[in-house]
XYZ file of N, CA and C in Angstrom:
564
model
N 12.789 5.796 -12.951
C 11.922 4.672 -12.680
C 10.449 5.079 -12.779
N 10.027 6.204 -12.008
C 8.636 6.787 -12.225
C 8.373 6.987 -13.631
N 8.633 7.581 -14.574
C 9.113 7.698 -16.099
C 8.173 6.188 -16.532
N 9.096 5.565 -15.917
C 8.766 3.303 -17.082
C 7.453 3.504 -16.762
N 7.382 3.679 -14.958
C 5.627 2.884 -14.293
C 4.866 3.416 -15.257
N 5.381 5.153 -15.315
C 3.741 5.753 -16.264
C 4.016 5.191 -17.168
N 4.671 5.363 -17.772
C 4.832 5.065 -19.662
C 3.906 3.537 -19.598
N 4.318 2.414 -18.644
C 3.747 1.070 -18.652
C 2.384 1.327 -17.891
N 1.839 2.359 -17.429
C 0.527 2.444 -17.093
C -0.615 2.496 -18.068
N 0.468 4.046 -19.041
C -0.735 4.462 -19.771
C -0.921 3.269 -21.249
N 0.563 2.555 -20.956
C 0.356 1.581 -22.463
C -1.019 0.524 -21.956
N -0.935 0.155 -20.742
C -1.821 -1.002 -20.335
C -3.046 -0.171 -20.363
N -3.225 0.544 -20.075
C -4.621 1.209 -20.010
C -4.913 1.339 -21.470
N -4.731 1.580 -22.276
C -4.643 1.594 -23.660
C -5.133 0.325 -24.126
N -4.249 -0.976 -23.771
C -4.847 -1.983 -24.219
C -5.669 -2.332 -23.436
N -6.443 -1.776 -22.052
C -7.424 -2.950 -21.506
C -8.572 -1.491 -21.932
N -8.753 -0.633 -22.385
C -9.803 0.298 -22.840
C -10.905 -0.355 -23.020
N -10.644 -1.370 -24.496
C -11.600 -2.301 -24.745
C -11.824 -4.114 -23.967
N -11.322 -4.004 -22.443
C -11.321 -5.153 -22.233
C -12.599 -5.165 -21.414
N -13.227 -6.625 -21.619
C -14.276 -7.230 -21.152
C -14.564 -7.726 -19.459
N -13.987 -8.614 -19.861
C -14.007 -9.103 -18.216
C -13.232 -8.481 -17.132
N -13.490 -8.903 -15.829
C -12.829 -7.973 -14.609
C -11.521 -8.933 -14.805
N -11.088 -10.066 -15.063
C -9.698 -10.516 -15.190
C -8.957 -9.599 -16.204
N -9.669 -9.326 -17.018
C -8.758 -8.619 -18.284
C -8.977 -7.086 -17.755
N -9.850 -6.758 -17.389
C -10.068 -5.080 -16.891
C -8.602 -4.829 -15.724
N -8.720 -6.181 -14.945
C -7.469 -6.000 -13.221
C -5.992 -6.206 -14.394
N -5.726 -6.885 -15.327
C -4.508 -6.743 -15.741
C -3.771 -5.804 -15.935
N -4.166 -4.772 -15.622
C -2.769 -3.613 -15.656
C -2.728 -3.325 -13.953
N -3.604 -3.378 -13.124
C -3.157 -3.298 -11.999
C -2.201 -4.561 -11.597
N -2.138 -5.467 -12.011
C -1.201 -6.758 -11.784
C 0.426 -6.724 -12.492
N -0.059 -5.649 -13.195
C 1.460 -5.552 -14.169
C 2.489 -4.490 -13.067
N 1.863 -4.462 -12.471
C 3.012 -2.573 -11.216
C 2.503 -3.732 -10.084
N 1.650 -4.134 -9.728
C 1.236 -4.430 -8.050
C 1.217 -5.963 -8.315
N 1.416 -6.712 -9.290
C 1.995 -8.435 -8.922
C 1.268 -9.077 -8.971
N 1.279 -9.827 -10.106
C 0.100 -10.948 -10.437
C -0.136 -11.938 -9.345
N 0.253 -12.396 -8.387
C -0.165 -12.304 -7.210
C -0.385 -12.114 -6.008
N -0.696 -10.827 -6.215
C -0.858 -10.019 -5.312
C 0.645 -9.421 -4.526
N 1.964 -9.931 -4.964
C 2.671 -9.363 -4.106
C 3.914 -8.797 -5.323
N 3.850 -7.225 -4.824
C 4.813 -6.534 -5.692
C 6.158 -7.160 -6.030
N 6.841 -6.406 -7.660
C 7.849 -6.996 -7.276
C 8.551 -5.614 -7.811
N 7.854 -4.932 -7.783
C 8.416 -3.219 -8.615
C 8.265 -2.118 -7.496
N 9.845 -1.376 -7.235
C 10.497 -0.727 -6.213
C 9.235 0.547 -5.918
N 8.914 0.251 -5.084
C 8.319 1.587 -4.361
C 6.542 1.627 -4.867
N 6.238 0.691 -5.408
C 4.905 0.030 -5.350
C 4.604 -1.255 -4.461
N 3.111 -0.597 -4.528
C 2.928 -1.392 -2.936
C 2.105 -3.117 -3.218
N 2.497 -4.164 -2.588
C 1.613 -4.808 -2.507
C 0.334 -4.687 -2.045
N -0.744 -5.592 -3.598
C -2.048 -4.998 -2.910
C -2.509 -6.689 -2.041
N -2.086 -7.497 -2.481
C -2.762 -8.929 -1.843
C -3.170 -8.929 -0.340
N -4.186 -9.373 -0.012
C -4.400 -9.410 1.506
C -4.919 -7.910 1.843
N -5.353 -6.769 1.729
C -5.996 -5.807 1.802
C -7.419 -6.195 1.779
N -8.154 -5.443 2.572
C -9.501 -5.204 2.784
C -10.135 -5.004 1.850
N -11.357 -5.343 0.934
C -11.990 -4.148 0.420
C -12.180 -3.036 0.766
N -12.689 -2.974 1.931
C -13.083 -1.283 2.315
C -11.561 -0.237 2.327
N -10.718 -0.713 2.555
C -10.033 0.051 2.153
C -9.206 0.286 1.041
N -9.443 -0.989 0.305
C -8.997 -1.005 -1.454
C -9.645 0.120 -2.446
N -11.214 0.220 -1.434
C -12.212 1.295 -2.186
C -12.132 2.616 -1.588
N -11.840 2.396 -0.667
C -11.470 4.221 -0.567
C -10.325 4.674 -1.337
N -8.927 3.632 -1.460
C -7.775 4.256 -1.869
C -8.041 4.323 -3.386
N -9.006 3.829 -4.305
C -9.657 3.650 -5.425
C -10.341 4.831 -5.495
N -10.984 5.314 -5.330
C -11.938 6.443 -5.179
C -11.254 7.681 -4.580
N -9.845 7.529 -4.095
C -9.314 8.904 -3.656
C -8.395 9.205 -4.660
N -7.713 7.801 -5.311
C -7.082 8.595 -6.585
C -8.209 8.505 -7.595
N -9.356 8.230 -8.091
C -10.005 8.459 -9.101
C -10.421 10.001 -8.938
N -10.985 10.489 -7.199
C -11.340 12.132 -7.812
C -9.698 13.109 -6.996
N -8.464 12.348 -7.184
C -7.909 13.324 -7.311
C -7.376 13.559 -6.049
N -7.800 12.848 -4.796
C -7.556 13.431 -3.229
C -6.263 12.548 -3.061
N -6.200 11.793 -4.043
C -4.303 11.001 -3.500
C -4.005 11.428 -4.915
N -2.734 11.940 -4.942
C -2.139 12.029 -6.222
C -1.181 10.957 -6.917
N -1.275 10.445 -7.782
C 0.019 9.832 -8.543
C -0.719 9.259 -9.845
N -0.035 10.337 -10.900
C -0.189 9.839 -12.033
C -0.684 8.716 -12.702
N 0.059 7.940 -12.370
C -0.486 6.654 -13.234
C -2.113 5.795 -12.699
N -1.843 6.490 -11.338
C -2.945 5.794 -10.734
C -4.191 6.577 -10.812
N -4.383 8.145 -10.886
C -4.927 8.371 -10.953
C -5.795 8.117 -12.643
N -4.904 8.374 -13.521
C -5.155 8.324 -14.834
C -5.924 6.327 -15.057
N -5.401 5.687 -13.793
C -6.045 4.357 -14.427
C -7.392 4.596 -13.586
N -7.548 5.272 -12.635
C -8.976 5.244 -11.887
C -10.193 6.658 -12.227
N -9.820 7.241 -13.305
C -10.702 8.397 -14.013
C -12.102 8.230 -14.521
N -11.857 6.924 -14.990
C -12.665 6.431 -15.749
C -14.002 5.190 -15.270
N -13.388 5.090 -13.828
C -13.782 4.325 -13.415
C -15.598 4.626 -12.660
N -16.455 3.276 -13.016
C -17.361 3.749 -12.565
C -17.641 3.584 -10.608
N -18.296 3.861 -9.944
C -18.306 3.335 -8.189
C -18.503 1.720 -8.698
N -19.507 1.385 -9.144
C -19.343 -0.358 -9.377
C -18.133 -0.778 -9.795
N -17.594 0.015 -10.868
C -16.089 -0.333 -10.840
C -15.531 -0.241 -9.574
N -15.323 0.999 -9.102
C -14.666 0.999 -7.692
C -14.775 -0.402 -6.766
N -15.607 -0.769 -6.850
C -16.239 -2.034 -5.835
C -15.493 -3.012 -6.834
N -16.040 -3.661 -7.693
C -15.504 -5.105 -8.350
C -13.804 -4.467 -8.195
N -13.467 -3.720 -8.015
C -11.891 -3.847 -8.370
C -11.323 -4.164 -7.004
N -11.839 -3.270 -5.869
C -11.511 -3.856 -4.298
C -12.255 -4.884 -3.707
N -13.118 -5.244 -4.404
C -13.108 -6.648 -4.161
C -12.374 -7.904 -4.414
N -11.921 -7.632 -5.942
C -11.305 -8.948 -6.482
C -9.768 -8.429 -6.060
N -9.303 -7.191 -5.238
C -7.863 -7.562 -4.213
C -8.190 -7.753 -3.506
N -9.251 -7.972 -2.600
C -9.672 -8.633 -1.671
C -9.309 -10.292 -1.512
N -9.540 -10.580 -2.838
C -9.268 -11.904 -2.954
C -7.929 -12.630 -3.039
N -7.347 -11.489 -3.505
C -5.695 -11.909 -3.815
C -4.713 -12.305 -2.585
N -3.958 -13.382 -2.588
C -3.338 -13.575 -1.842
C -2.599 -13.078 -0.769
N -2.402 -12.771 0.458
C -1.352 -11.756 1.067
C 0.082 -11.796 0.741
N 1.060 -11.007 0.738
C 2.158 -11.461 0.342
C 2.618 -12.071 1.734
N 4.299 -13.001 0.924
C 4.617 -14.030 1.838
C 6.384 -12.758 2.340
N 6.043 -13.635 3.777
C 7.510 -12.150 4.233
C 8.731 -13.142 3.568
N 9.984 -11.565 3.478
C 11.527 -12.279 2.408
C 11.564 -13.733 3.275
N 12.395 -14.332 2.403
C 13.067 -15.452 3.347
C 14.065 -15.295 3.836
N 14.570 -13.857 3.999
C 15.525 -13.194 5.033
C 14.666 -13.046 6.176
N 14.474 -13.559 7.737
C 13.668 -13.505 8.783
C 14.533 -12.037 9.530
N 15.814 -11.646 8.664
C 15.862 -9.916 9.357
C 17.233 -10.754 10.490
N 17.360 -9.761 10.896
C 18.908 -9.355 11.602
C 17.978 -9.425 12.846
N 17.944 -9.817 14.016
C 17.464 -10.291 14.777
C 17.490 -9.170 15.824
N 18.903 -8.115 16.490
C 18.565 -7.373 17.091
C 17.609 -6.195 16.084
N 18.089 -5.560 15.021
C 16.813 -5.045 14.065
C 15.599 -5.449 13.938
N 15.133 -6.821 14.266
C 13.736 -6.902 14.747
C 13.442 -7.068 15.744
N 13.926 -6.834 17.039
C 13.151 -7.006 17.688
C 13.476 -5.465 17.800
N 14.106 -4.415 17.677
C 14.327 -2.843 17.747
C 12.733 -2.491 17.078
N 12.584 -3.339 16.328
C 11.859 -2.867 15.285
C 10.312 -3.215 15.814
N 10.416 -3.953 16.230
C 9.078 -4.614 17.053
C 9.161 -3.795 17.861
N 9.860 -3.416 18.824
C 9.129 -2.427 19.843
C 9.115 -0.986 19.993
N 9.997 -0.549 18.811
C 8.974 0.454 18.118
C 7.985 0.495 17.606
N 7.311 -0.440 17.003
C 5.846 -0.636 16.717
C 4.984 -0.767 18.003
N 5.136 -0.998 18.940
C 4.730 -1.654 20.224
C 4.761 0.043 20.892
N 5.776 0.602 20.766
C 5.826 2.012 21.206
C 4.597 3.275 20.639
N 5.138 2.741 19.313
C 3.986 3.642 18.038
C 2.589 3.290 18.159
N 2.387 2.290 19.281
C 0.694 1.538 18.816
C 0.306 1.017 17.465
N 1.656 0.782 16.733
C 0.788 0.314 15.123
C 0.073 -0.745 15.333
N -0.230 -1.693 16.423
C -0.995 -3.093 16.112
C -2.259 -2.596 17.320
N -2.908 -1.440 17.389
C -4.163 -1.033 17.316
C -5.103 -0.425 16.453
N -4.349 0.030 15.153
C -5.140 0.229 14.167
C -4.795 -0.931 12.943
N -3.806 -1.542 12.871
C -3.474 -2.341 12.115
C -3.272 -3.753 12.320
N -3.768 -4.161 13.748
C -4.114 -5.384 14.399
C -2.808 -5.852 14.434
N -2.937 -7.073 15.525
C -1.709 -7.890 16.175
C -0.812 -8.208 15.186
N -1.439 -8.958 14.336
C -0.390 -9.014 13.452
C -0.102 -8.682 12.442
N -0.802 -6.988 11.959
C -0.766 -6.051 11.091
C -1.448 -6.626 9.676
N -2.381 -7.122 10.165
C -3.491 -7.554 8.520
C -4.706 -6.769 8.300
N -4.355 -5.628 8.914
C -5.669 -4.031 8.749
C -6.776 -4.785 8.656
N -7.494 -3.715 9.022
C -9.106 -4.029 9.096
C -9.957 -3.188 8.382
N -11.066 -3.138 8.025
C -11.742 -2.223 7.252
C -11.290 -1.157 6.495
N -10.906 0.432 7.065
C -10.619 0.729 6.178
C -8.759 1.357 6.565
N -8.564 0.177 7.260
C -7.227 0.348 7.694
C -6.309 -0.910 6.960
N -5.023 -0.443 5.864
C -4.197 -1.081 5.317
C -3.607 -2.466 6.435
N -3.764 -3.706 5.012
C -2.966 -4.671 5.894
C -1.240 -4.112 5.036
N -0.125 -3.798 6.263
C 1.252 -3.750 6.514
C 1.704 -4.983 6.203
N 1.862 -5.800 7.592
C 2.577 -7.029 7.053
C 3.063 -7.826 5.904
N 4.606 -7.844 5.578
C 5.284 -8.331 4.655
C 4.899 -7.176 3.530
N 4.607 -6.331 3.254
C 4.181 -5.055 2.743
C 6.082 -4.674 1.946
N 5.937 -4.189 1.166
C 7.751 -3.839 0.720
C 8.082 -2.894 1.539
N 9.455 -3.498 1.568
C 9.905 -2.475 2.454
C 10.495 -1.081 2.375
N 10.697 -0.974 1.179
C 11.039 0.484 0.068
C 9.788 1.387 0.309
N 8.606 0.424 0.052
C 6.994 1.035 0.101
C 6.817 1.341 1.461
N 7.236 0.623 2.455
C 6.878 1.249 4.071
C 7.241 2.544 4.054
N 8.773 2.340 3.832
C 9.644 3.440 4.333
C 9.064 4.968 3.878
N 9.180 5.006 2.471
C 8.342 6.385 1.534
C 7.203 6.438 2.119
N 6.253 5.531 2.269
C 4.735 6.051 2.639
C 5.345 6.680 4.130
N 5.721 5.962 5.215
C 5.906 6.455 6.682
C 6.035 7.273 6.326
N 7.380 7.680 5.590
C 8.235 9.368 5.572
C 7.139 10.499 5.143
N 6.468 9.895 3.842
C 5.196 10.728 3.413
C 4.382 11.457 4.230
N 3.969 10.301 5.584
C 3.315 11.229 6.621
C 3.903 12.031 7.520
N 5.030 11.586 8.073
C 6.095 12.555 8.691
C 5.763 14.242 8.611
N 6.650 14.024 7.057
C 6.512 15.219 6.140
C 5.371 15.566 5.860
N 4.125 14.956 5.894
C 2.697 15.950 5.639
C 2.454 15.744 4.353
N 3.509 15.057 3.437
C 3.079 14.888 1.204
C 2.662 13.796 1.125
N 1.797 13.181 2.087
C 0.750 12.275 1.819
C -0.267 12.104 2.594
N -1.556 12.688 1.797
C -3.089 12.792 3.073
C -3.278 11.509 2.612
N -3.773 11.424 4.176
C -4.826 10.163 3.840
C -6.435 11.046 4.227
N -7.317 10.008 4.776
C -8.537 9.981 4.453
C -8.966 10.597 6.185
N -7.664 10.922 7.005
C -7.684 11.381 8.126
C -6.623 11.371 8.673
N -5.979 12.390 9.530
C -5.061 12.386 9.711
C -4.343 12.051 11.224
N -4.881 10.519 11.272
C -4.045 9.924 12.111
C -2.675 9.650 12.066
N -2.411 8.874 10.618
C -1.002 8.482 10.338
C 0.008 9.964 10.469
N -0.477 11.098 9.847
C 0.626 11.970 10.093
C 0.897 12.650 11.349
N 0.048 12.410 12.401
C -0.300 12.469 13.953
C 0.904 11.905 14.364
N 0.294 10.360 14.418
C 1.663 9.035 14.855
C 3.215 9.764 14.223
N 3.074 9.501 13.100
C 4.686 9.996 12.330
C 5.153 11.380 13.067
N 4.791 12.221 13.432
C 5.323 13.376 14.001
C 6.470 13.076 14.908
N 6.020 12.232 15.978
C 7.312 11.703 16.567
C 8.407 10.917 16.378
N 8.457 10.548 15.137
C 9.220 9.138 15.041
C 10.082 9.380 13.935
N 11.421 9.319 14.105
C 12.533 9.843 13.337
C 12.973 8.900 12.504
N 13.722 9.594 11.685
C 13.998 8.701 10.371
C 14.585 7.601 10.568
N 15.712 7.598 11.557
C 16.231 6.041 11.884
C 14.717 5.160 12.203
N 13.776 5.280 13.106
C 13.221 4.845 13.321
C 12.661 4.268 12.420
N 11.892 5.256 11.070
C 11.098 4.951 10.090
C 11.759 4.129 9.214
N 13.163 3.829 8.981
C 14.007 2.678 8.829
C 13.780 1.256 9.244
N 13.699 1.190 10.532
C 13.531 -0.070 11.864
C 12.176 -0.267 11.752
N 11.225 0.677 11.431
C 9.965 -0.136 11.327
C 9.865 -0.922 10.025
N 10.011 -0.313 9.528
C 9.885 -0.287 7.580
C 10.498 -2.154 7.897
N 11.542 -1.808 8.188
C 12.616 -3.457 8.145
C 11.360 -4.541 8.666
N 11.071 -3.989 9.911
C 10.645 -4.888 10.666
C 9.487 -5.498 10.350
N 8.174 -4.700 9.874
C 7.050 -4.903 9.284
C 7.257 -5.720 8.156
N 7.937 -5.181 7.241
C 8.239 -5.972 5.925
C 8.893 -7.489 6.524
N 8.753 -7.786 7.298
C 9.329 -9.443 7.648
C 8.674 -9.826 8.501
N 7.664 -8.993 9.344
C 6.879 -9.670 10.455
C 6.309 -11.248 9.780
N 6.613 -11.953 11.151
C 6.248 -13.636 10.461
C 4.915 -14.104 11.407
């Protein structure tokens, strides 16, 4: 699957090389992350409903290299800081995604809710997990994408920009990182 994303990264980057406008420049980020705004490709994240400020840091950490992943980095190389900005801005604008119309297995959410309630996630990621500045909005977020990023910090193979998240994750075991993942991805 990693294999297609790049192969369909570097083709789109290819054709938007010579593109003009920021609609035609954002079309390859819409082709992996969802023309509006909400993914529909396994283990990519929805960007809709995100902050700028933190659209532009995660922009600027794979452009010099401090988050790794191929395709992303290779689409943000080139990019200028004004780029950086018009691009987290206009996901700024994009819709949030809408949670499944599965509302979840009912004892699994509320397990799942108060492990979040346990973890403190709705003090950096607010009550009802729509992040703030340069903290990711979660909510309705995929739930394939929760799970890998959580585990990422667990395990330590994903810095962020400080290391709170792999702080939190230290305690919280894989069943757990399951029950949140569920739960977030459907918070209503």
């Amino acid at each position: 699957m990693r294999n297609i994303i790049t192969a369909l990264a570097f083709a789109l980057i290819a054709a938007s090389a010579s593109a003009e406008t920021l609609g035609e420049r954002v079309a390859p980020c819409l082709a992996c992350h969802g023309e509006k705004g909400q993914s529909e490709t396994e283990n990519i994240p929805s960007l809709g409903g995100q902050q700028a400020p933190y659209a532009l840091i995660q922009l600027f950490m794979f452009r010099e290299k401090l988050r790794t992943f191929e395709p992303m980095n290779e689409m943000a190389k080139g990019l200028t800081d004004d780029d950086l900005r018009a691009f987290s801005d206009f996901i700024a604008t994009m819709p949030k995604p809408a949670p499944p119309a599965d509302a979840g297995e009912p004892a699994r959410m509320q397990h799942g809710a108060a492990l979040a309630r346990q973890y403190l996630c709705n003090n950096c990621h607010n009550r009802d997990y729509s992040g703030k500045e340069n903290v990711p909005r979660i909510a309705n977020q995929r739930e394939d994408y929760l799970a890998k990023t959580l585990g990422e910090y667990k395990d330590n193979s994903r810095h962020g920009y400080d290391g709170t998240m792999a702080d939190v994750m230290g305690a919280v075991t894989r069943e757990q990182i399951a029950d949140l993942a569920y739960y977030i991805a459907r918070v209503r």
